[in-house]
Amino acid sequence: MSTAATTATAPPAHRTAWTAVLASIGAFVTSLDVVVVSTALPKFQAQLHAGLSDLEWTLNAYNLAFACLMLTGSALGDRFGKRRLYVIGLGVFTAASAACALSGGVGPLIAARAVQGCGAALVLPLSLSLISDAFPAEKRGTAIGIWGGITGLGVAAGPVVGGVILQYCDWSWVFWINVPVGVVTLLLSRVKLTESRGNRPQLDVPGTVLAAAALFALTWAPVRAPSTGWGSAEVLGSLAGGAVLLAAFVLRQRRARHPMLPLAYFRNRGFSTANAVAFLLAFSLIGSLFMIAQMFQTGLGHDPLQSGLRMLVWTGMPMIVAPVAGGLSDRFGTRPFMVLGLLLQGGGLLWLAQQAQPGVGFGSLVLPLMVSGVGISMVFPTVAGAVVGSVPATDSALAAGTNNTVRESGGVFGVAVLAAVFAANGGYGSPASFMHGFRYAEAVAAVVAVAGALVACLAPGRSAAGPGGGPRPVAQGEPVAAPAPLERARSGAPR
């Protein structure tokens, strides 16, 4: 049995640059909105009369929808066209951004944020898949490195952009800035991107519903744990329900004629290790982002703009390092960059924890932040390249959706666990109390990053995989034989 590598011919050479730019812009704005809203929380509290729970949900509504629906977004793109669903996702995200800006109360704002997350769940995984389809294997690492750098810029720019807007404009401009960017990107994407589809003759509707429900239940637990406690009936029930739904999803995938997520891929060492690394990377990174942003404000007394500018030595590293690391991975494979990058990330965070004291000068924090930032920058594009390079070209959207889902879920758990560690060892009563809890939280983040490096050691080397650590390069339009386990997964043959 064989599958076509793509249902569309390779994009003309002059269109690959457009693909890289337009797909990266989509990744940028959706990543920006994960972070930028956090700087506006005090404004929401004052002007919309929002309580603590309301403030949490202005963040969680977006992140929950984002994390839970990316697999579904990837499956829809495979079935109905990646460019088409990418454009639809941009439209939903842009319209919801306008709705957020026009919200007259916290309830409508939270609802609009949830819709915004639904649009982002289409945009982010399909942005990576569009790039993977547009570039040949020998250039894919460089292209994904650029995508990783621009996506990292979204995270890096979030605190700075939010700080500037809130200093000079109304809070609604945190959302209005998405509208012109979204409209222009949407219109250009319809004209400049080449349509492609995956190998999905029909959509696995039960599988998509079970996947979304399982992910919702599993991510609901860490979102609610800081408020209700990890031992509460709500959190334990959510985890148990998520496990049952996940088991039902796995059973469905084993029996479906056209599974949403062929389980055979998890027997692929490159696919499994890259996704495990993505979870641990995001756990350490997003959890640390949550704590470090507060450290500069609560622990050291800086305002949001000052804090955002200081964090650039950490969050700005992907703009510089990620494109270089992505390009070099084409030559040396992804494993060395994942291993070294996670070790640098862990070492930098541990160094930061040791330096964090009340009244510490910024000069003492620069090098630890830079070391950690360089490490993150090495891992971010190479783990994405490893995932999409470990599956046939027809399933690049599926691989990207899986990877982004795992990564977002890791970030949700990272915030919840590091917040719990912080609360058990410190508090907001004084800078000294905050810094004491912060040190413990960052030590845990460092250990998780080092654990990720150990997992990355299990990834296949370049000699066993091919350029970029993926399988043998497949030319655009070249038929590729599906692995035997995958044939059984797709054909529904008994195991």
Short mmCIF file of N, CA and C in Angstrom, two decimals, residues 42-43 48 50 62 66 71 122 138 179 225 274 293 327-328 369 380 386 404 422 428 432 436 469 495:
data_model
loop_
_atom_site.label_atom_id
_atom_site.label_comp_id
_atom_site.label_asym_id
_atom_site.label_seq_id
_atom_site.Cartn_x
_atom_site.Cartn_y
_atom_site.Cartn_z
N PRO A 42 -4.40 43.93 35.33
CA PRO A 42 -4.80 44.99 36.27
C PRO A 42 -5.83 45.95 35.67
N LYS A 43 -5.72 46.24 34.37
CA LYS A 43 -6.69 47.11 33.71
C LYS A 43 -8.07 46.45 33.66
N LEU A 48 -13.21 46.74 34.16
CA LEU A 48 -14.32 45.81 33.92
C LEU A 48 -14.86 45.23 35.23
N ALA A 50 -13.48 43.14 37.30
CA ALA A 50 -13.28 41.69 37.26
C ALA A 50 -12.69 41.20 38.58
N TYR A 62 -8.79 31.21 26.51
CA TYR A 62 -8.00 31.13 25.28
C TYR A 62 -7.13 29.88 25.26
N PHE A 66 -7.39 26.67 22.76
CA PHE A 66 -6.19 26.54 21.93
C PHE A 66 -5.61 25.13 22.06
N LEU A 71 -5.58 19.38 17.54
CA LEU A 71 -5.66 18.13 16.80
C LEU A 71 -6.85 18.14 15.85
N LEU A 122 -6.73 26.47 14.75
CA LEU A 122 -6.59 26.18 13.32
C LEU A 122 -5.30 26.77 12.77
N GLU A 138 15.63 19.06 2.40
CA GLU A 138 16.96 19.59 2.70
C GLU A 138 16.94 21.06 3.10
N VAL A 179 -6.30 43.01 14.52
CA VAL A 179 -7.28 43.10 13.44
C VAL A 179 -6.64 43.45 12.10
N ALA A 225 -6.63 23.53 39.44
CA ALA A 225 -5.92 23.10 40.65
C ALA A 225 -5.46 24.24 41.55
N ALA A 274 10.24 13.27 20.23
CA ALA A 274 10.08 14.70 19.96
C ALA A 274 8.86 15.26 20.69
N ALA A 293 7.99 36.69 34.93
CA ALA A 293 7.28 37.96 34.74
C ALA A 293 6.88 38.54 36.08
N GLY A 327 18.66 25.82 10.66
CA GLY A 327 19.48 25.58 9.48
C GLY A 327 20.57 24.55 9.72
N LEU A 328 21.24 24.62 10.87
CA LEU A 328 22.30 23.65 11.17
C LEU A 328 21.75 22.24 11.37
N LEU A 369 19.69 34.32 32.27
CA LEU A 369 18.56 34.44 31.35
C LEU A 369 19.00 34.19 29.91
N PHE A 380 13.36 24.75 20.27
CA PHE A 380 12.05 25.06 19.73
C PHE A 380 11.90 24.69 18.25
N ALA A 386 11.79 17.77 13.98
CA ALA A 386 11.87 16.34 14.23
C ALA A 386 10.50 15.68 14.12
N ASN A 404 1.93 20.60 18.70
CA ASN A 404 1.47 21.83 19.33
C ASN A 404 0.50 21.56 20.47
N PHE A 422 5.69 27.18 44.18
CA PHE A 422 5.90 28.53 44.71
C PHE A 422 5.07 28.77 45.97
N TYR A 428 3.22 36.20 48.39
CA TYR A 428 3.25 37.57 47.90
C TYR A 428 3.35 38.60 49.03
N ALA A 432 11.01 39.28 49.85
CA ALA A 432 11.82 38.15 50.33
C ALA A 432 11.02 36.85 50.26
N HIS A 436 11.89 33.64 47.77
CA HIS A 436 12.13 32.31 48.34
C HIS A 436 11.31 31.27 47.59
N GLY A 469 17.06 14.79 10.97
CA GLY A 469 16.62 13.83 11.94
C GLY A 469 15.34 13.14 11.57
N ARG A 495 -5.09 -6.36 14.76
CA ARG A 495 -3.70 -6.40 15.25
C ARG A 495 -3.49 -7.61 16.10
#
